[in-house]
Amino acid sequence: DSLYEDIETQEFNIFNLEKNIGRENILPLIGYYIFKTFNMNETIKYNKFEKWCQKISDGYVRKNYYHNDLHAADVTQTCFLYFKLGQIEEIHKFSNSNRCSLFFSCICHDYRHPGVNNNFLKETHNELSIRYNDESILENMHISSAFNLIFNDKECYIFEGVDNNLMKEMRKEMISCVLATDMAFHNFYVELIKQYIKENKEENNTESKDKNQKYMNILIHSADISNPTKLFDIYFEWAKLVVEEFWDQGDKEKKLHLPCSCDREKVTIYQSQLGFINFIEIPYFSLLAELYPKMHFFYENLLNNKNILLSMQEKEKEKDKIKNGK
Ligand code: AMP
Ligand code: ZN
């Protein structure tokens, strides 16, 4: 247990854990930890969940720089941090099955990701874009494939012994959570958080099933785009990986004579990350910090990371100037 004693803190470094316990054990281990912590055995049988976790982990494409099992484990652990450090349990009245649905969604939310984005699949008339009519192509594929395992592989039937109506409810929740990770809905969640902040101030906040689902969706989406809010060293590891995957897609686009979404000859890691931080992260996490005041430190990390990136970018520019003899 000492290998991951900091799993409930923001110091937790998944890259170090990987070196210690091996890549294939990461996602199942995080799965085991949340299962135990949240008493999920009240709803789900562990032996089925364990198998499902292993097979989901194996179905992630390891050669992807970013969209792989490590990212899934990171999103799951980050959502776990929100519960532990953001006092989500105290704020929301989630049921045991709500929690299962949310964390299972984190685990499988990018299952079998091919390492290129929805737009690329759409532009290349990939069979997935045809199957899903260009609507949340990847997200539909992730959750559909995850349920294919659940329903068609007896070892992975995580709903064994679960009441049929509850199973249907959890399936609906998981579909909603994973579809919510499509960045196309980002602005919808920005507006929704603004609305919830306002309602909470006016104290006319009514609890409802629908609202619980919306909060679950906000939590998974937040965890999914959370890497710039982590401690700098951890964040920068993710940044290198995400940009490498974007450049890779850019190479593929150039070969196919498609508009290049991220050109390795033109876009630096600093430009990519500062753009993402300024236009997506700061507006979003400032609101999230208002909705969940205990999570304000994530917003502070973000601002700190932005400053570090700016000074690294300056240093690079200086170095280039010297290299070019100016
Ligand atoms: P997902 O593909 O489910 O992981 O959705 C999250 C999306 O947010 C990614 O596909 C990226 O487009 C974007 N994203 C997350 N982290 C970063 C980052 N550090 N830099 C740029 N884009 C990011
Ligand atoms: Zn993701």
Short mmCIF file of C-alpha atoms and ligand atoms in Angstrom, two decimals:
data_model
loop_
_atom_site.label_atom_id
_atom_site.label_comp_id
_atom_site.label_asym_id
_atom_site.label_seq_id
_atom_site.Cartn_x
_atom_site.Cartn_y
_atom_site.Cartn_z
CA ASP A 1 0.00 0.00 0.00
CA SER A 2 2.95 2.33 0.60
CA LEU A 3 3.43 2.44 -3.18
CA TYR A 4 0.35 4.59 -3.51
CA GLU A 5 -0.12 6.04 -0.06
CA ASP A 6 -0.56 9.49 -1.61
CA ILE A 7 -3.42 8.42 -3.88
CA GLU A 8 -5.82 10.68 -1.96
CA THR A 9 -3.61 13.75 -2.44
CA GLN A 10 -2.66 15.93 -5.37
CA GLU A 11 0.98 14.80 -4.99
CA PHE A 12 0.00 11.41 -6.40
CA ASN A 13 2.19 10.83 -9.47
CA ILE A 14 0.84 8.17 -11.77
CA PHE A 15 4.06 8.12 -13.83
CA ASN A 16 6.04 7.06 -10.77
CA LEU A 17 3.49 4.42 -9.85
CA GLU A 18 3.75 3.04 -13.38
CA LYS A 19 7.50 2.57 -12.95
CA ASN A 20 6.88 0.69 -9.69
CA ILE A 21 4.00 -1.64 -10.43
CA GLY A 22 3.96 -1.96 -14.23
CA ARG A 23 1.70 -0.43 -16.78
CA GLU A 24 -0.92 -3.19 -17.01
CA ASN A 25 -1.66 -2.97 -13.27
CA ILE A 26 -2.37 0.75 -13.06
CA LEU A 27 -6.02 0.99 -14.10
CA PRO A 28 -7.08 -2.21 -12.27
CA LEU A 29 -5.34 -0.93 -9.11
CA ILE A 30 -7.11 2.44 -9.22
CA GLY A 31 -10.33 0.52 -9.88
CA TYR A 32 -9.72 -1.66 -6.82
CA TYR A 33 -9.03 1.39 -4.68
CA ILE A 34 -12.23 3.26 -5.56
CA PHE A 35 -14.26 0.04 -5.29
CA LYS A 36 -13.03 -0.47 -1.75
CA THR A 37 -13.26 3.17 -0.65
CA PHE A 38 -16.83 3.69 -1.80
CA ASN A 39 -18.16 0.29 -0.63
CA MET A 40 -19.20 -0.52 -4.16
CA ASN A 41 -19.66 -4.16 -3.10
CA GLU A 42 -23.08 -3.00 -1.86
CA THR A 43 -24.08 -2.73 -5.53
CA ILE A 44 -21.55 -4.66 -7.65
CA LYS A 45 -19.69 -7.99 -7.42
CA TYR A 46 -15.94 -7.35 -7.23
CA ASN A 47 -14.83 -10.40 -9.25
CA LYS A 48 -16.85 -9.20 -12.27
CA PHE A 49 -15.71 -5.62 -11.84
CA GLU A 50 -12.07 -6.70 -11.60
CA LYS A 51 -12.28 -8.69 -14.86
CA TRP A 52 -14.08 -5.85 -16.61
CA CYS A 53 -11.44 -3.38 -15.42
CA GLN A 54 -8.63 -5.60 -16.69
CA LYS A 55 -10.24 -6.07 -20.08
CA ILE A 56 -11.04 -2.36 -20.38
CA SER A 57 -7.43 -1.57 -19.47
CA ASP A 58 -6.17 -4.02 -22.12
CA GLY A 59 -8.50 -2.47 -24.73
CA TYR A 60 -6.88 0.95 -24.44
CA VAL A 61 -4.35 1.51 -27.22
CA ARG A 62 -1.03 1.58 -25.34
CA LYS A 63 0.91 3.07 -28.23
CA ASN A 64 -1.20 6.24 -28.17
CA TYR A 65 0.83 8.95 -26.50
CA TYR A 66 -2.08 10.38 -24.55
CA HIS A 67 -5.41 8.60 -25.04
CA ASN A 68 -4.48 5.34 -23.31
CA ASP A 69 -5.08 3.44 -20.07
CA LEU A 70 -2.87 5.82 -18.09
CA HIS A 71 -5.10 8.76 -19.02
CA ALA A 72 -8.17 6.73 -18.00
CA ALA A 73 -6.54 5.94 -14.65
CA ASP A 74 -5.66 9.62 -14.22
CA VAL A 75 -9.23 10.77 -14.89
CA THR A 76 -10.54 8.15 -12.43
CA GLN A 77 -8.09 9.16 -9.69
CA THR A 78 -8.76 12.86 -10.34
CA CYS A 79 -12.50 12.33 -9.94
CA PHE A 80 -11.67 10.47 -6.73
CA LEU A 81 -9.68 13.54 -5.58
CA TYR A 82 -12.71 15.73 -6.24
CA PHE A 83 -14.71 13.54 -3.86
CA LYS A 84 -12.00 13.49 -1.20
CA LEU A 85 -10.66 17.05 -1.37
CA GLY A 86 -13.62 18.88 -2.90
CA GLN A 87 -16.12 17.47 -0.43
CA ILE A 88 -18.43 16.28 -3.17
CA GLU A 89 -20.09 13.78 -0.81
CA GLU A 90 -21.11 16.58 1.52
CA ILE A 91 -22.44 18.77 -1.30
CA HIS A 92 -24.34 16.22 -3.38
CA LYS A 93 -26.58 13.39 -2.32
CA PHE A 94 -25.18 10.77 -4.65
CA SER A 95 -26.35 7.19 -4.17
CA ASN A 96 -23.97 4.23 -4.14
CA SER A 97 -25.11 3.40 -7.68
CA ASN A 98 -24.55 7.02 -8.83
CA ARG A 99 -20.97 6.76 -7.61
CA CYS A 100 -20.51 3.40 -9.35
CA SER A 101 -21.84 4.84 -12.61
CA LEU A 102 -19.59 7.89 -12.43
CA PHE A 103 -16.38 6.02 -11.63
CA PHE A 104 -17.07 3.19 -14.08
CA SER A 105 -17.56 5.91 -16.70
CA CYS A 106 -14.19 7.44 -15.85
CA ILE A 107 -12.55 4.04 -16.28
CA CYS A 108 -13.98 3.36 -19.76
CA HIS A 109 -14.48 6.93 -21.06
CA ASP A 110 -11.78 6.72 -23.79
CA TYR A 111 -11.80 2.91 -24.27
CA ARG A 112 -10.25 1.89 -27.62
CA HIS A 113 -9.46 5.50 -28.56
CA PRO A 114 -7.59 5.42 -31.91
CA GLY A 115 -5.37 8.47 -31.16
CA VAL A 116 -7.08 10.81 -33.62
CA ASN A 117 -10.04 13.09 -32.87
CA ASN A 118 -13.67 13.21 -34.01
CA ASN A 119 -12.95 15.71 -36.74
CA PHE A 120 -10.30 13.49 -38.27
CA LEU A 121 -12.67 10.51 -38.28
CA LYS A 122 -15.37 12.66 -39.87
CA GLU A 123 -13.08 14.11 -42.56
CA THR A 124 -11.71 10.70 -43.52
CA HIS A 125 -15.18 9.07 -43.58
CA ASN A 126 -13.90 6.54 -41.09
CA GLU A 127 -16.32 3.67 -40.51
CA LEU A 128 -16.99 4.98 -36.99
CA SER A 129 -18.16 8.33 -38.35
CA ILE A 130 -20.49 6.47 -40.69
CA ARG A 131 -21.81 4.28 -37.88
CA TYR A 132 -22.49 7.22 -35.54
CA ASN A 133 -23.54 9.79 -38.18
CA ASP A 134 -20.76 12.21 -37.14
CA GLU A 135 -22.35 12.71 -33.69
CA SER A 136 -19.94 12.29 -30.72
CA ILE A 137 -18.30 9.58 -32.79
CA LEU A 138 -15.56 8.54 -30.36
CA GLU A 139 -17.62 8.96 -27.21
CA ASN A 140 -20.41 6.80 -28.66
CA MET A 141 -17.83 4.19 -29.60
CA HIS A 142 -16.15 4.21 -26.13
CA ILE A 143 -19.32 3.60 -24.16
CA SER A 144 -20.89 1.25 -26.69
CA SER A 145 -17.75 -0.93 -26.72
CA ALA A 146 -17.58 -0.88 -22.91
CA PHE A 147 -21.18 -2.18 -22.77
CA ASN A 148 -20.38 -4.75 -25.39
CA LEU A 149 -17.95 -6.24 -22.86
CA ILE A 150 -20.49 -6.01 -20.04
CA PHE A 151 -23.31 -7.71 -21.93
CA ASN A 152 -21.40 -10.13 -24.15
CA ASP A 153 -18.59 -11.36 -21.92
CA LYS A 154 -19.92 -13.36 -18.95
CA GLU A 155 -16.75 -12.71 -16.92
CA CYS A 156 -17.40 -8.97 -17.21
CA TYR A 157 -21.10 -8.85 -16.34
CA ILE A 158 -20.68 -6.25 -13.60
CA PHE A 159 -24.47 -6.07 -13.08
CA GLU A 160 -24.78 -9.63 -11.84
CA GLY A 161 -27.31 -9.66 -9.00
CA VAL A 162 -28.29 -6.04 -9.63
CA ASP A 163 -32.02 -5.34 -9.89
CA ASN A 164 -33.05 -4.93 -13.52
CA ASN A 165 -34.41 -1.41 -13.11
CA LEU A 166 -31.30 -0.27 -11.27
CA MET A 167 -29.15 -1.79 -14.01
CA LYS A 168 -31.08 0.17 -16.62
CA GLU A 169 -30.66 3.35 -14.60
CA MET A 170 -26.91 2.83 -14.24
CA ARG A 171 -26.54 2.09 -17.93
CA LYS A 172 -28.33 5.36 -18.72
CA GLU A 173 -26.08 7.27 -16.30
CA MET A 174 -22.91 5.80 -17.75
CA ILE A 175 -23.96 6.63 -21.30
CA SER A 176 -24.72 10.20 -20.26
CA CYS A 177 -21.37 10.58 -18.43
CA VAL A 178 -19.24 9.29 -21.30
CA LEU A 179 -21.08 11.30 -23.94
CA ALA A 180 -20.50 14.37 -21.73
CA THR A 181 -16.73 14.04 -22.32
CA ASP A 182 -17.18 15.22 -25.93
CA MET A 183 -15.51 18.67 -26.01
CA ALA A 184 -18.36 19.79 -28.29
CA PHE A 185 -20.41 20.18 -25.08
CA HIS A 186 -17.77 22.18 -23.23
CA ASN A 187 -19.58 25.51 -23.54
CA PHE A 188 -22.82 23.89 -22.46
CA TYR A 189 -21.10 22.91 -19.19
CA VAL A 190 -19.62 26.40 -18.76
CA GLU A 191 -23.12 27.88 -18.93
CA LEU A 192 -24.57 25.17 -16.69
CA ILE A 193 -21.98 25.81 -13.96
CA LYS A 194 -22.77 29.56 -14.15
CA GLN A 195 -26.44 28.73 -13.70
CA TYR A 196 -25.77 26.44 -10.71
CA ILE A 197 -23.57 29.05 -9.01
CA LYS A 198 -26.40 31.55 -9.37
CA GLU A 199 -29.04 29.12 -8.10
CA ASN A 200 -26.90 28.19 -5.09
CA LYS A 201 -26.57 31.89 -4.16
CA GLU A 202 -30.32 32.38 -4.40
CA GLU A 203 -30.78 29.21 -2.37
CA ASN A 204 -33.50 27.97 -4.66
CA ASN A 205 -31.46 24.91 -5.46
CA THR A 206 -33.74 21.94 -5.78
CA GLU A 207 -32.36 18.42 -5.74
CA SER A 208 -33.40 16.10 -8.52
CA LYS A 209 -32.30 13.00 -10.36
CA ASP A 210 -31.65 15.06 -13.46
CA LYS A 211 -29.51 17.49 -11.51
CA ASN A 212 -27.46 14.65 -10.01
CA GLN A 213 -26.74 13.43 -13.53
CA LYS A 214 -25.70 16.92 -14.63
CA TYR A 215 -23.31 17.20 -11.67
CA MET A 216 -21.86 13.78 -12.50
CA ASN A 217 -21.30 14.99 -16.06
CA ILE A 218 -19.61 18.17 -14.83
CA LEU A 219 -17.30 16.09 -12.61
CA ILE A 220 -16.18 13.69 -15.34
CA HIS A 221 -15.69 16.49 -17.86
CA SER A 222 -13.64 18.46 -15.30
CA ALA A 223 -11.43 15.47 -14.52
CA ASP A 224 -10.99 14.85 -18.26
CA ILE A 225 -9.52 18.31 -18.87
CA SER A 226 -7.80 18.58 -15.48
CA ASN A 227 -4.15 18.06 -16.33
CA PRO A 228 -3.24 21.79 -16.52
CA THR A 229 -4.63 22.15 -12.96
CA LYS A 230 -2.17 19.62 -11.50
CA LEU A 231 1.21 20.29 -9.89
CA PHE A 232 3.54 21.52 -12.64
CA ASP A 233 5.81 18.48 -13.01
CA ILE A 234 2.85 16.13 -13.38
CA TYR A 235 1.04 18.52 -15.70
CA PHE A 236 4.05 18.97 -17.97
CA GLU A 237 4.35 15.19 -18.44
CA TRP A 238 0.74 15.13 -19.69
CA ALA A 239 1.29 18.22 -21.84
CA LYS A 240 4.22 16.59 -23.68
CA LEU A 241 2.09 13.50 -24.35
CA VAL A 242 -1.04 15.32 -25.49
CA VAL A 243 0.91 17.57 -27.87
CA GLU A 244 2.84 14.60 -29.27
CA GLU A 245 -0.49 12.96 -30.12
CA PHE A 246 -1.80 16.19 -31.71
CA TRP A 247 1.40 16.50 -33.83
CA ASP A 248 1.00 12.88 -34.86
CA GLN A 249 -2.51 13.57 -36.12
CA GLY A 250 -1.11 16.64 -37.89
CA ASP A 251 1.39 14.42 -39.73
CA LYS A 252 -1.43 12.11 -40.83
CA GLU A 253 -3.46 15.11 -42.06
CA LYS A 254 -0.54 16.45 -44.07
CA LYS A 255 -0.09 13.09 -45.77
CA LEU A 256 -3.78 13.05 -46.69
CA HIS A 257 -3.71 16.71 -47.84
CA LEU A 258 -6.23 17.67 -45.16
CA PRO A 259 -6.03 20.96 -43.23
CA CYS A 260 -3.42 20.41 -40.51
CA SER A 261 -4.91 20.75 -37.01
CA CYS A 262 -1.53 20.85 -35.24
CA ASP A 263 1.65 21.28 -37.28
CA ARG A 264 4.83 20.18 -35.46
CA GLU A 265 6.81 22.63 -37.61
CA LYS A 266 4.69 25.57 -36.48
CA VAL A 267 2.97 24.94 -33.14
CA THR A 268 5.16 24.65 -30.03
CA ILE A 269 4.13 22.94 -26.82
CA TYR A 270 3.98 26.39 -25.20
CA GLN A 271 1.66 27.85 -27.83
CA SER A 272 -0.60 24.81 -27.69
CA GLN A 273 -0.77 24.78 -23.90
CA LEU A 274 -1.06 28.54 -23.36
CA GLY A 275 -3.89 28.67 -25.91
CA PHE A 276 -5.72 25.82 -24.16
CA ILE A 277 -5.12 27.38 -20.74
CA ASN A 278 -6.29 30.86 -21.75
CA PHE A 279 -9.33 29.93 -23.79
CA ILE A 280 -10.60 26.75 -22.14
CA GLU A 281 -9.01 26.15 -18.75
CA ILE A 282 -9.05 29.53 -16.98
CA PRO A 283 -12.67 30.40 -17.83
CA TYR A 284 -13.78 26.89 -16.83
CA PHE A 285 -11.80 26.20 -13.65
CA SER A 286 -12.42 29.68 -12.23
CA LEU A 287 -16.13 28.80 -12.33
CA LEU A 288 -15.55 25.30 -10.96
CA ALA A 289 -13.64 26.83 -8.03
CA GLU A 290 -16.67 28.98 -7.34
CA LEU A 291 -19.03 26.02 -7.49
CA TYR A 292 -16.74 23.90 -5.28
CA PRO A 293 -14.75 26.31 -3.06
CA LYS A 294 -12.63 23.48 -1.58
CA MET A 295 -11.24 22.90 -5.07
CA HIS A 296 -9.90 26.42 -5.41
CA PHE A 297 -6.29 25.14 -5.20
CA PHE A 298 -6.70 23.52 -8.62
CA TYR A 299 -7.40 26.95 -10.08
CA GLU A 300 -4.35 28.36 -8.27
CA ASN A 301 -2.19 25.56 -9.71
CA LEU A 302 -3.49 26.47 -13.15
CA LEU A 303 -2.49 30.13 -12.86
CA ASN A 304 0.90 29.10 -11.49
CA ASN A 305 1.41 26.66 -14.38
CA LYS A 306 0.55 29.36 -16.88
CA ASN A 307 3.30 31.59 -15.44
CA ILE A 308 5.83 28.77 -15.52
CA LEU A 309 5.00 28.04 -19.17
CA LEU A 310 5.33 31.73 -20.04
CA SER A 311 8.79 31.92 -18.53
CA MET A 312 9.87 28.66 -20.19
CA GLN A 313 8.63 30.04 -23.51
CA GLU A 314 10.66 33.23 -22.98
CA LYS A 315 13.79 31.21 -22.25
CA GLU A 316 13.27 29.16 -25.42
CA LYS A 317 12.93 32.36 -27.45
CA GLU A 318 16.16 33.70 -25.95
CA LYS A 319 17.97 30.46 -26.79
CA ASP A 320 16.67 30.61 -30.38
CA LYS A 321 17.86 34.19 -30.74
CA ILE A 322 21.38 33.19 -29.65
CA LYS A 323 21.32 30.14 -31.94
CA ASN A 324 20.30 32.31 -34.91
CA GLY A 325 23.06 34.77 -34.07
CA LYS A 326 20.74 37.69 -33.38
P1 AMP B 1 -10.83 13.26 -24.11
O1 AMP B 1 -10.49 13.12 -25.55
O2 AMP B 1 -12.00 12.47 -23.66
O3 AMP B 1 -9.64 13.04 -23.23
O4 AMP B 1 -11.33 14.77 -23.98
C1 AMP B 1 -10.56 15.81 -23.52
C2 AMP B 1 -10.10 16.70 -24.63
O5 AMP B 1 -9.64 17.90 -24.05
C3 AMP B 1 -8.93 16.16 -25.41
O6 AMP B 1 -9.27 15.39 -26.51
C4 AMP B 1 -8.23 17.43 -25.86
O7 AMP B 1 -8.82 17.93 -27.01
C5 AMP B 1 -8.51 18.37 -24.72
N1 AMP B 1 -7.38 18.45 -23.79
C6 AMP B 1 -7.24 17.86 -22.58
N2 AMP B 1 -6.07 18.20 -22.02
C7 AMP B 1 -5.44 19.02 -22.89
C8 AMP B 1 -4.20 19.72 -22.89
N3 AMP B 1 -3.34 19.66 -21.86
N4 AMP B 1 -3.89 20.46 -23.97
C9 AMP B 1 -4.74 20.56 -25.01
N5 AMP B 1 -5.92 19.94 -25.07
C10 AMP B 1 -6.27 19.18 -24.03
ZN ZN B 2 -10.33 11.55 -21.82
#
